[in-house]
mmCIF file of C-alpha atoms in Angstrom:
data_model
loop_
_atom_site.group_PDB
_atom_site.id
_atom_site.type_symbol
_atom_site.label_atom_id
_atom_site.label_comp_id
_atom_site.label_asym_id
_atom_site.label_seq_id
_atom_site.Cartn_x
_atom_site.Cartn_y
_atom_site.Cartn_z
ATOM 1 C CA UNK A 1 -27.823 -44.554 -23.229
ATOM 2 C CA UNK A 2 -24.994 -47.432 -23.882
ATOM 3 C CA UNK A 3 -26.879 -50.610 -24.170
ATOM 4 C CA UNK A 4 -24.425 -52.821 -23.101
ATOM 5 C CA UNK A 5 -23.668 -50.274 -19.859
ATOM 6 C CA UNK A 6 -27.601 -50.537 -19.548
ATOM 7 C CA UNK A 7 -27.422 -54.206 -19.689
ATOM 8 C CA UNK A 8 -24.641 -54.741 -16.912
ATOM 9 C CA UNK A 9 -26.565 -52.552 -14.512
ATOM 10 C CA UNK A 10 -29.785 -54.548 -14.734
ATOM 11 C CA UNK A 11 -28.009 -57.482 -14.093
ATOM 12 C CA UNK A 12 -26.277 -56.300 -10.899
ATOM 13 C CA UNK A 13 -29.492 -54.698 -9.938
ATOM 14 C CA UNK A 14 -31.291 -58.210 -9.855
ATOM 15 C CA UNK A 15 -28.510 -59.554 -7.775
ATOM 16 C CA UNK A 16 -29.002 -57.091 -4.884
ATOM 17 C CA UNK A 17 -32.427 -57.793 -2.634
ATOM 18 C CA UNK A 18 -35.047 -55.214 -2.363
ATOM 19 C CA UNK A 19 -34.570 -53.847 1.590
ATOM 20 C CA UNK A 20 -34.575 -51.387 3.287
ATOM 21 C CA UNK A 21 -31.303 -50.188 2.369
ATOM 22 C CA UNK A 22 -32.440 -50.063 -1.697
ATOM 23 C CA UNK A 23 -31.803 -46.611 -2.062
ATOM 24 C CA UNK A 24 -28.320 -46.385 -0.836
ATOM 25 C CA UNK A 25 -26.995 -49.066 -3.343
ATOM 26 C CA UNK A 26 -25.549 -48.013 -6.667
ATOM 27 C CA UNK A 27 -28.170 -46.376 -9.611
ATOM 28 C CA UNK A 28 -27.873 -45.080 -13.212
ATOM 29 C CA UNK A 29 -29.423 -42.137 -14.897
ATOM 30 C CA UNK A 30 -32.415 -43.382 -16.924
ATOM 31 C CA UNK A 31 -34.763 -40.927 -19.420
ATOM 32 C CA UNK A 32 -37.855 -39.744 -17.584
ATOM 33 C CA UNK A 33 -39.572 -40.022 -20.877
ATOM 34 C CA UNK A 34 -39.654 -43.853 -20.794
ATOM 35 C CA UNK A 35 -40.644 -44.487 -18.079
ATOM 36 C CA UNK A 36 -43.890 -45.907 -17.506
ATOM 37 C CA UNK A 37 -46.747 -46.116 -14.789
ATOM 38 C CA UNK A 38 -47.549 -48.660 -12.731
ATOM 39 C CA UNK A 39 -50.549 -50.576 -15.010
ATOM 40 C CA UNK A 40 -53.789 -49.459 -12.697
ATOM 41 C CA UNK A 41 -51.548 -47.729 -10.333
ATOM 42 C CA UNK A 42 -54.267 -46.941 -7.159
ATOM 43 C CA UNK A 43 -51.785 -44.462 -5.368
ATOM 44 C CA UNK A 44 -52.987 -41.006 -5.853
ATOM 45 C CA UNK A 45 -49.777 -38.706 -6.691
ATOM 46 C CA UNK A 46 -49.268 -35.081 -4.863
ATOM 47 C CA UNK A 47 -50.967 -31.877 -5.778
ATOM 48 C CA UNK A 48 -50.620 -28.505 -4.718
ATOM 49 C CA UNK A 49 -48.373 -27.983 -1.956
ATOM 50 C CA UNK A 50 -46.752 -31.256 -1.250
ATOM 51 C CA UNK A 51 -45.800 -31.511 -5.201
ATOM 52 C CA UNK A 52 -44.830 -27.832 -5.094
ATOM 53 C CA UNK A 53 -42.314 -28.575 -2.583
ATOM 54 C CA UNK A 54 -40.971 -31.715 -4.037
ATOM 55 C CA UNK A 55 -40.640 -29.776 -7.474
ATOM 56 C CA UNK A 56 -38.625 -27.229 -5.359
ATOM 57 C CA UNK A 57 -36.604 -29.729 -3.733
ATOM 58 C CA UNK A 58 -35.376 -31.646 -7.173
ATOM 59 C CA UNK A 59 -34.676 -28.248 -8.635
ATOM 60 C CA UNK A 60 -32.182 -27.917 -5.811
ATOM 61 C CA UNK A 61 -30.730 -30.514 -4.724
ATOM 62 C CA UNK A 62 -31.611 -32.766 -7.814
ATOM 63 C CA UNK A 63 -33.710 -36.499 -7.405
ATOM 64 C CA UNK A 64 -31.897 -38.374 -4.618
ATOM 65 C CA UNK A 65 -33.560 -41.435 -4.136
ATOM 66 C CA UNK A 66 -33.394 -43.694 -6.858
ATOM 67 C CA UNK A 67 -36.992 -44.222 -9.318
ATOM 68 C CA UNK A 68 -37.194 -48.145 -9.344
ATOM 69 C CA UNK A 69 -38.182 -49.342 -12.139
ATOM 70 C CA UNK A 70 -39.414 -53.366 -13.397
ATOM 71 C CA UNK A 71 -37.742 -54.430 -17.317
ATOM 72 C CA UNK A 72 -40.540 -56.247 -19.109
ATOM 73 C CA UNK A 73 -42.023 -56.537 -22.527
ATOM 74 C CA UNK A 74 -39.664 -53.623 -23.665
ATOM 75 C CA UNK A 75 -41.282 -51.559 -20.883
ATOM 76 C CA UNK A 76 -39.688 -49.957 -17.834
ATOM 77 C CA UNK A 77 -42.489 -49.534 -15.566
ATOM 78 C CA UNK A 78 -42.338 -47.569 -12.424
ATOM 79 C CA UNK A 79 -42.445 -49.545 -9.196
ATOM 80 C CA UNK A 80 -41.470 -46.942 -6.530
ATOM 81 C CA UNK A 81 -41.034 -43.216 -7.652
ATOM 82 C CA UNK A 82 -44.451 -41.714 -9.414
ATOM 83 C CA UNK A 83 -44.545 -38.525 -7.481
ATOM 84 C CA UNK A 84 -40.633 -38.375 -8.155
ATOM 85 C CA UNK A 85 -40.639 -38.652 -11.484
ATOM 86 C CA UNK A 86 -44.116 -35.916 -11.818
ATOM 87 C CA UNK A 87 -42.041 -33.683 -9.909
ATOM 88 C CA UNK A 88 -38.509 -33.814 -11.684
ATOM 89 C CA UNK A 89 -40.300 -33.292 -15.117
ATOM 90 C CA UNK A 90 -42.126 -30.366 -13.955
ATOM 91 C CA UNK A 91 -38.576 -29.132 -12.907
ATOM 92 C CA UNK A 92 -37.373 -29.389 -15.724
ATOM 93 C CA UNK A 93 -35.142 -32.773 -15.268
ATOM 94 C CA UNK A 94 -34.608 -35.170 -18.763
ATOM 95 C CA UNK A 95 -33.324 -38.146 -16.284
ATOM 96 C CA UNK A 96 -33.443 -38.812 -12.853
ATOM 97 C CA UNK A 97 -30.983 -41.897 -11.371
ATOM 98 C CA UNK A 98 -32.892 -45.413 -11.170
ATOM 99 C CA UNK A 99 -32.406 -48.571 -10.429
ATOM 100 C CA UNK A 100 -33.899 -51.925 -13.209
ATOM 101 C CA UNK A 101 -35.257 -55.001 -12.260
ATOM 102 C CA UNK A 102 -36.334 -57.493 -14.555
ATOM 103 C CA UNK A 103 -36.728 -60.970 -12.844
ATOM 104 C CA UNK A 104 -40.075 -60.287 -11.274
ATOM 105 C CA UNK A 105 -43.350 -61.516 -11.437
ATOM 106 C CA UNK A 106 -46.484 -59.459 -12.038
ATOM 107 C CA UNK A 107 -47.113 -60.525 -8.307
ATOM 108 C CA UNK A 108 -44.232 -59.533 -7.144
ATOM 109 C CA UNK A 109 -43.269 -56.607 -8.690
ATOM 110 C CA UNK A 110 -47.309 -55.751 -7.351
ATOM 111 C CA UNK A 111 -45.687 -56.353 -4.010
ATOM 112 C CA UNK A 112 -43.006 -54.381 -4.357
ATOM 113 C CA UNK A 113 -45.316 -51.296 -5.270
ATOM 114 C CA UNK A 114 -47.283 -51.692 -1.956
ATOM 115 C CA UNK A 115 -44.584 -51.819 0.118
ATOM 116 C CA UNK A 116 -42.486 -48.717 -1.169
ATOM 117 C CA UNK A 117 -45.667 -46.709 -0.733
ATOM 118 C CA UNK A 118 -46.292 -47.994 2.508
ATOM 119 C CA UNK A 119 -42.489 -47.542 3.292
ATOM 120 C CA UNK A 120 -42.404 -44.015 1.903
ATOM 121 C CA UNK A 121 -45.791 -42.437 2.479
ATOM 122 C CA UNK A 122 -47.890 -42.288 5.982
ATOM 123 C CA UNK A 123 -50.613 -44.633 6.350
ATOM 124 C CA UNK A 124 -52.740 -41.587 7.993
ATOM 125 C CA UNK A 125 -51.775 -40.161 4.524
ATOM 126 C CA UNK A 126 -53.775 -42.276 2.640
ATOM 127 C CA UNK A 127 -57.163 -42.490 1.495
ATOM 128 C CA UNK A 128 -59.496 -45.315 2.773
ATOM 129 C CA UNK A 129 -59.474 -46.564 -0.656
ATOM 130 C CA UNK A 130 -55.739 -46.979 -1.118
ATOM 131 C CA UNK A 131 -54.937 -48.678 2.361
ATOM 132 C CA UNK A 132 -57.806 -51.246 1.352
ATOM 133 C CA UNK A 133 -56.678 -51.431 -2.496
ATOM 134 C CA UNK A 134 -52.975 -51.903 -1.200
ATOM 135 C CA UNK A 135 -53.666 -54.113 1.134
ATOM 136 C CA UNK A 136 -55.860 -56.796 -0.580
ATOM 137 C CA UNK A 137 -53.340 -56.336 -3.707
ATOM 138 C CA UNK A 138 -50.692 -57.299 -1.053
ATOM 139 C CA UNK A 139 -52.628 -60.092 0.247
ATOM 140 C CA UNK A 140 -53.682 -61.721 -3.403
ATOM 141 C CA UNK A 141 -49.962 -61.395 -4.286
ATOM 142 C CA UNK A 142 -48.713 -63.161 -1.265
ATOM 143 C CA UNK A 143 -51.337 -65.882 -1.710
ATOM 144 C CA UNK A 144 -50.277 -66.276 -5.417
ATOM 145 C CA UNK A 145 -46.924 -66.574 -4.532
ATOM 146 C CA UNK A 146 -47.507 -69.101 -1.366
ATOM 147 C CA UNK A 147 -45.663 -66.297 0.667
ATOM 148 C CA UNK A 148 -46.115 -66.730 4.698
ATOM 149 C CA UNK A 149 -49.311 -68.866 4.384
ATOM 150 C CA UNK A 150 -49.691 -68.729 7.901
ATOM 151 C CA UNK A 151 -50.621 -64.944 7.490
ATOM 152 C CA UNK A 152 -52.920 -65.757 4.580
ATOM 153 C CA UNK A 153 -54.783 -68.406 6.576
ATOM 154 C CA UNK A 154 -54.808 -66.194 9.767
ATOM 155 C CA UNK A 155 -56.414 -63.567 7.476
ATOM 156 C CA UNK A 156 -59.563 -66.114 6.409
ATOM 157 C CA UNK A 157 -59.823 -67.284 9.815
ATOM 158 C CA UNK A 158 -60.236 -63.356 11.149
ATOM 159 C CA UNK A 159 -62.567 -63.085 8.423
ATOM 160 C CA UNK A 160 -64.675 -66.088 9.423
ATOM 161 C CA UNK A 161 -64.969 -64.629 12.709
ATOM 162 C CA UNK A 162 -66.061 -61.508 11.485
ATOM 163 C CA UNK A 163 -68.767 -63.047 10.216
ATOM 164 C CA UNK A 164 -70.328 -64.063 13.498
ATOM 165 C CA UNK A 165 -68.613 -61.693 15.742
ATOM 166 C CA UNK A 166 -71.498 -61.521 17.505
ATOM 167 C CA UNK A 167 -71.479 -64.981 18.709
ATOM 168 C CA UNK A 168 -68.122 -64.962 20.066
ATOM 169 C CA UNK A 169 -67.105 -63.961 23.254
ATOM 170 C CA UNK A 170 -64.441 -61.219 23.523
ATOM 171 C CA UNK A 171 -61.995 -63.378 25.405
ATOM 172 C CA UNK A 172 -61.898 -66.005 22.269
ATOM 173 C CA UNK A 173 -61.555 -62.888 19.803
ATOM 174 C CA UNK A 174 -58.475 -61.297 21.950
ATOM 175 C CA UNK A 175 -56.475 -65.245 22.352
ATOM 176 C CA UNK A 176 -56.609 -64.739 18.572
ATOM 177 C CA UNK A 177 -55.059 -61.567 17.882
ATOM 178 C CA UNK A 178 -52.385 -62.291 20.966
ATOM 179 C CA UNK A 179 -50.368 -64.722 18.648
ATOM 180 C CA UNK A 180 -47.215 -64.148 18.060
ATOM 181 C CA UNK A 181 -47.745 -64.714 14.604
ATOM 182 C CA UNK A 182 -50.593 -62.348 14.318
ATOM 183 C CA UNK A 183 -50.727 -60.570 11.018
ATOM 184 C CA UNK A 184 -50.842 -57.064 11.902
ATOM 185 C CA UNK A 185 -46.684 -57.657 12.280
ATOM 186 C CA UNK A 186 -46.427 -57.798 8.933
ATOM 187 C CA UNK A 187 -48.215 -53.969 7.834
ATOM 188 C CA UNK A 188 -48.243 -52.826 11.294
ATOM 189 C CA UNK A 189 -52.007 -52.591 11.553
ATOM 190 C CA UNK A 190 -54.382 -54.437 14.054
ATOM 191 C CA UNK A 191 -54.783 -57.762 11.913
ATOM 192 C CA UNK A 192 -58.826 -56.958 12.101
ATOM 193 C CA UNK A 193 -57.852 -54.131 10.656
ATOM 194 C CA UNK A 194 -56.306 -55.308 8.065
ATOM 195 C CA UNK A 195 -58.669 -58.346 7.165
ATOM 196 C CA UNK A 196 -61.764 -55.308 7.366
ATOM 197 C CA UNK A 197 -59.610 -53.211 4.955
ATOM 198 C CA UNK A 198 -59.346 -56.321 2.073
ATOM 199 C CA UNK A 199 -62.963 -56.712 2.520
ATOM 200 C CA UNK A 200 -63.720 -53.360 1.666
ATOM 201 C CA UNK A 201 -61.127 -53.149 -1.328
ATOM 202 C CA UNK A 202 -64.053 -55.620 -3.027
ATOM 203 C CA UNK A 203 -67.113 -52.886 -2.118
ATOM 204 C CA UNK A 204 -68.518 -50.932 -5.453
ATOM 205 C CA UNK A 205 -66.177 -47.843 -6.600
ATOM 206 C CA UNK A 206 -68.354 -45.269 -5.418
ATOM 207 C CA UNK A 207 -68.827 -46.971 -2.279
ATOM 208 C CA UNK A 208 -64.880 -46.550 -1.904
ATOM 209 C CA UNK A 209 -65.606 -43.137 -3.445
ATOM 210 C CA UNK A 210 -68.257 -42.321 -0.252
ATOM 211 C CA UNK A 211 -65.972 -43.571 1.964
ATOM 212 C CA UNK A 212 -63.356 -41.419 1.213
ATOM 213 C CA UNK A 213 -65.062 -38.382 1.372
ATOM 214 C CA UNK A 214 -66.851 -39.449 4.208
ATOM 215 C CA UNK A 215 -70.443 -39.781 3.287
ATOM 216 C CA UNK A 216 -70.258 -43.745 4.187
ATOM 217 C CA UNK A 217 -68.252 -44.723 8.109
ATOM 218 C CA UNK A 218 -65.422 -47.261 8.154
ATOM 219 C CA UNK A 219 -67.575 -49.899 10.037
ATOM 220 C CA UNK A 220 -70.662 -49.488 7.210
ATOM 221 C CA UNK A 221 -68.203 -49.847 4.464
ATOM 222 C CA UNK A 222 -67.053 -53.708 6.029
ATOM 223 C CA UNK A 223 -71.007 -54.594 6.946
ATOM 224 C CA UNK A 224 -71.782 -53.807 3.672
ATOM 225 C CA UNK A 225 -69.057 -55.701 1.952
ATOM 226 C CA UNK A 226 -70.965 -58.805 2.998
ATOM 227 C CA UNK A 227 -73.349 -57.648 0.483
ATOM 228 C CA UNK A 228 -71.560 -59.553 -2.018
ATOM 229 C CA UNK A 229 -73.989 -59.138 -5.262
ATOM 230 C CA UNK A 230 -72.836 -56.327 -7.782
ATOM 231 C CA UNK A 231 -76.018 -55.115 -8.546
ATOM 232 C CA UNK A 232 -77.508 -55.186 -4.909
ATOM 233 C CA UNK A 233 -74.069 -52.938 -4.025
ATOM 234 C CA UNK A 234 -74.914 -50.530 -7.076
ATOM 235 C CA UNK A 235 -78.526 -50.269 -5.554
ATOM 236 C CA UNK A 236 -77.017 -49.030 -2.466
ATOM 237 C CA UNK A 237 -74.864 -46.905 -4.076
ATOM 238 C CA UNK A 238 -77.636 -44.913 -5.425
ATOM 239 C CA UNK A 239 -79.508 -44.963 -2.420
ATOM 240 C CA UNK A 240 -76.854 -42.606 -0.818
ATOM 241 C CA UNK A 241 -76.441 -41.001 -3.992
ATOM 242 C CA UNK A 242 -79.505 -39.326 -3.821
ATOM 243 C CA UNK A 243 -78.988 -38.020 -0.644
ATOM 244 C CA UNK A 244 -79.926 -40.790 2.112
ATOM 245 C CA UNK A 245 -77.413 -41.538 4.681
ATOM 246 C CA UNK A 246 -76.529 -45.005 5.773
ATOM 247 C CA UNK A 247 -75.318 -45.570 8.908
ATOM 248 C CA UNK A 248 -73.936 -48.381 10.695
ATOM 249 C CA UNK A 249 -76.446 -49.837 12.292
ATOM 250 C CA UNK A 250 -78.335 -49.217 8.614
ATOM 251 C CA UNK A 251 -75.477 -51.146 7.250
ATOM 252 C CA UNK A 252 -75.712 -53.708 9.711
ATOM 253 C CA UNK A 253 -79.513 -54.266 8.930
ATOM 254 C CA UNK A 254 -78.992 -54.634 5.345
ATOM 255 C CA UNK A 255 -76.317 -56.732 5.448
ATOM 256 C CA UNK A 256 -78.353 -59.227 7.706
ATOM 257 C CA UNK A 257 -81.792 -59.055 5.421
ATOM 258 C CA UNK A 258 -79.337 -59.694 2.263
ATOM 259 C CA UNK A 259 -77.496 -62.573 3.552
ATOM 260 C CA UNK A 260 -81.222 -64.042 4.589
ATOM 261 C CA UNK A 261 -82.807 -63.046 1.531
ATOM 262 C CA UNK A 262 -79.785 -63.029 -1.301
ATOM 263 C CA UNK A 263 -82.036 -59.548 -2.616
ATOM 264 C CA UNK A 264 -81.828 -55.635 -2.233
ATOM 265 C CA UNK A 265 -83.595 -53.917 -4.369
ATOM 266 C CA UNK A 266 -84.075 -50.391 -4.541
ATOM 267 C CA UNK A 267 -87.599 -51.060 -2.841
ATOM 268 C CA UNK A 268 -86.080 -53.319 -0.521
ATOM 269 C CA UNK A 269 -83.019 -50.930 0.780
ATOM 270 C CA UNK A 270 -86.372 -48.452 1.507
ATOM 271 C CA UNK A 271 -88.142 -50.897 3.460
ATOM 272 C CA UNK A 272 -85.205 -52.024 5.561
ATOM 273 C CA UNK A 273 -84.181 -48.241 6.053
ATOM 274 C CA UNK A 274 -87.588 -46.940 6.684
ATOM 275 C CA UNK A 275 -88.560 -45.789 10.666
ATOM 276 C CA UNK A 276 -91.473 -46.385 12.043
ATOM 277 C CA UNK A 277 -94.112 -43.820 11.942
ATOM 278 C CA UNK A 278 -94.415 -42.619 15.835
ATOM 279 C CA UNK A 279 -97.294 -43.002 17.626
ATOM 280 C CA UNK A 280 -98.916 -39.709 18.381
ATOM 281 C CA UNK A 281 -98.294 -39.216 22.176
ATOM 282 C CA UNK A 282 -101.440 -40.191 24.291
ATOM 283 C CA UNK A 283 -102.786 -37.126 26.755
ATOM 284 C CA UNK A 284 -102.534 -38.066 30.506
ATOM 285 C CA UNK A 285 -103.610 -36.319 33.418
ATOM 286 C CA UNK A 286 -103.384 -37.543 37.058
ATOM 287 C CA UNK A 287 -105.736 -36.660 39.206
ATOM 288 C CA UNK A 288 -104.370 -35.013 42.562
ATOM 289 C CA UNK A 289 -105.082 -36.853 46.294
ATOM 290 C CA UNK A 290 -107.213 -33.408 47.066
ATOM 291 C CA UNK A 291 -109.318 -33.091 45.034
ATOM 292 C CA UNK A 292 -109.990 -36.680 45.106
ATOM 293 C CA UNK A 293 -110.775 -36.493 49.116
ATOM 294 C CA UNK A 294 -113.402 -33.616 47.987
ATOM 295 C CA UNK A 295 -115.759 -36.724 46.264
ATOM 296 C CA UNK A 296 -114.606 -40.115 47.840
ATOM 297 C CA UNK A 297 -114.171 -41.233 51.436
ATOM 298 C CA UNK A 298 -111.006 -42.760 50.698
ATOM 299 C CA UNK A 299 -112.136 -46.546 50.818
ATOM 300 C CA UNK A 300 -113.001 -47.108 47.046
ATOM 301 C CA UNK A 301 -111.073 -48.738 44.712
ATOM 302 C CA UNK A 302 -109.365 -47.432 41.595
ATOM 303 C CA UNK A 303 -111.599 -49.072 39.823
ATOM 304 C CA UNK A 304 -114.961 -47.746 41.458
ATOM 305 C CA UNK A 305 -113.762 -44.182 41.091
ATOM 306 C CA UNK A 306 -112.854 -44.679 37.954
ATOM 307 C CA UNK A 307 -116.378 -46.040 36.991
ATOM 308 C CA UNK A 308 -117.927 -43.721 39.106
ATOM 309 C CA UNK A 309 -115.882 -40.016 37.275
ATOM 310 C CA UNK A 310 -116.712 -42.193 34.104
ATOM 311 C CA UNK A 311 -120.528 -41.661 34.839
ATOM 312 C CA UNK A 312 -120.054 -38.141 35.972
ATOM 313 C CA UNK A 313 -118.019 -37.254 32.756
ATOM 314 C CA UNK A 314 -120.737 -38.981 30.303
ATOM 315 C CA UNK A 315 -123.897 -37.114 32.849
ATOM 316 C CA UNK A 316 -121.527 -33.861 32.211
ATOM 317 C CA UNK A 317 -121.167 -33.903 28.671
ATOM 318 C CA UNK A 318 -124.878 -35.206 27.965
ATOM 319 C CA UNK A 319 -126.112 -32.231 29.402
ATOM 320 C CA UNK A 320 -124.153 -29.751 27.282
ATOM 321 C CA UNK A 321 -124.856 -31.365 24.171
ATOM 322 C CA UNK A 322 -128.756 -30.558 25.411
ATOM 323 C CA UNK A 323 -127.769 -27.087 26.713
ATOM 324 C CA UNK A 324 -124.427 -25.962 25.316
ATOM 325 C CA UNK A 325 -124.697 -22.833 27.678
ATOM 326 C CA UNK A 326 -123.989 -24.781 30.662
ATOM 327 C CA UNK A 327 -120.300 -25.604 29.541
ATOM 328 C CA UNK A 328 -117.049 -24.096 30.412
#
């Protein structure tokens, strides 16, 4: 590719905005072959059917929507197009049209990659893990950056009355989310939502891992995020590992005995988690009004036929330890 054609394209690219409109603006065919992935990209990329139709699609019709990519450190690293450029290679393609960016910052070319996937891809489509990766990496870039503070501080305050839900009243908890400002505008979630999802973007990998395939609920996941010690996290990690379920009123107990004790062992998790042994179940047997009228007069107390069957029982079963052939 012409350098200097290369050059004057990434410069008009940086004066056009990143909207909504980004893939209707002018592009330039780039090799697929340099084109790198987002570093620690947490977006899973199609398989089977959904990549076999994309494949399908470029073979036809070709790559319509332009691959953005980010110009740094003689990189050109993929902010928008993964599953694009997977697909046209497998087809066959040697470039696919693109358009270069190079005045970004780690943060925001981070933000960049959230929002195209949220933009392109359903949120129902995603894993538990990526919403809450996404999310939090949205949230530390915005916070870097000093972008719509009022968000970030909305977010801390939500999570601050997480923390004592419990002691709130629901009336205080709905005023909150009512504000016009309230964060959920700005991914379209519930902003509890959204501050439970960073939470759980901090949980142990195979936490995230259990989550996704549904061995650990939604709600557990953000109780036990509150767990904030590595090693106490790992410990519960292998305590559904070997087969125990947590659930979230389990989670709910453990996060409550670690924040009073700052400990969960492996012996601890078992003695929050274990039931109680139940009792065996005491025999009972009422005694029926007839055949009570067959031995009292009907004045006596509870207690004075109780003491007075009490003597017959113990008269009963004295003489059939001296005689056992006068029993039943």
């Amino acid at each position: 590719m012409d350098e200097s054609k290369l050059q004057r394209f990434i410069e008009l690219s940086n004066e056009e905005e990143i909207d909504e409109s980004i893939n209707q603006k002018s592009s330039i065919d780039f090799p697929l072959a340099q084109m790198e992935d987002f570093p620690d990209h947490k977006f899973a990329t199609y398989e089977g059917q959904r990549l076999d139709d994309m494949v399908e699609s470029i073979k036809t019709v070709g790559v319509i929507e332009p691959i953005l990519l980010w110009q740094h450190d003689d990189k050109y690293t993929i902010l928008s197009g993964h599953n694009r450029k997977k697909a046209a290679v497998i087809a066959g393609l040697i470039t696919a049209p693109v358009r270069i960016f190079t005045d970004l910052t780690l943060e925001r070319a981070t933000l960049i990659v959230g929002e195209t996937n949220f933009r392109q891809r359903s949120f129902t489509d995603m894993k538990h893990s990526e919403r809450a990766i996404c999310l939090a990496e949205h949230y530390k870039a915005m916070k870097a950056q000093g972008i719509r503070n009022d968000i970030t501080n909305r977010l801390e305050n939500l999570d601050k009355s997480d923390n004592g839900a419990e002691n709130q009243t629901c009336g205080k908890i709905e005023h909150g989310l009512k504000s016009r400002d309230k964060i959920g505008e700005e991914y379209n979630l519930n902003p509890r939502t959204v501050n439970r999802y960073i939470r759980i973007a901090e949980i142990d990998s195979r936490l995230l891992e259990y989550l996704d395939n549904n061995r650990l609920a939604f709600m557990a996941a953000y109780e036990l995020s509150f767990v904030t010690d590595a090693r106490c996290q790992q410990n519960i990690a292998d305590y559904i590992y070997s087969g125990k379920k947590i659930g979230i009123e389990d989670s709910k107990k453990l996060r409550e005995y670690y924040e009073k004790k700052k400990s969960l062992t492996e012996e601890e998790i078992e003695q929050v988690l274990s039931k109680p042994k139940r009792m065996p179940k005491k025999n009972t047997f009422l005694l029926k009004n007839e055949f009570l009228q067959k031995f009292f007069k009907g004045n006596e107390s509870a207690k004075e036929m109780e003491t007075i069957i009490s003597l017959a029982l113990d008269k009963y079963f004295q003489n059939i330890a001296e005689n056992p052939k006068n029993g039943l």
